[in-house]
C-alpha angles and dihedrals in degrees: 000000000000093000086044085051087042099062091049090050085052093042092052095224141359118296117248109263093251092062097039115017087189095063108238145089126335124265087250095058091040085062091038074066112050099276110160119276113149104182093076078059090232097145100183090083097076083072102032088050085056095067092043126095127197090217165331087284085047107045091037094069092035084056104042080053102045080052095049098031108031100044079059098048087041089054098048092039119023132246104279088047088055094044096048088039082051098046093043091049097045092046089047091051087049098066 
């Protein structure tokens, strides 16, 4: 949520909803950020773009399920175990 609050601070405001139908930052400000973007070879990005959301509409349901799902895998595993199952999962879908 504080990076979230982070690239609309940066932005300087939301994005009209025909630039970004999530409602949130531009594209610009999201690699400002750390979005993915592999050609510059910067390869930190396959874990920052992990932690960014496009938007309101795309942070609300991550969150509902990081809640619901997360509070389930924490308890059975432990929390090392779910951070290093959600890094390794987030880095994985971003490549």
């Amino acid at each position: 949520v504080g990076l979230f609050v982070y690239t609309v601070i940066v932005n300087k405001r939301f994005e009209s909803l025909d630039e970004n139908p999530l409602f949130g930052p531009s594209a610009e400000t999201l690699y400002l950020c750390g979005a993915l973007y592999l050609k510059d070879r910067e390869y930190w990005r396959i874990v920052s773009s992990v932690f960014l959301h496009a938007g309101l509409l795309h942070l609300a349901p991550n969150l509902f399920l990081q809640w619901w799902v997360g509070n389930a895998v924490e308890c059975t595993w432990g929390f090392f175990a779910s951070a290093s199952l959600y890094l390794l999962a987030g880095a994985s879908g971003s490549v």
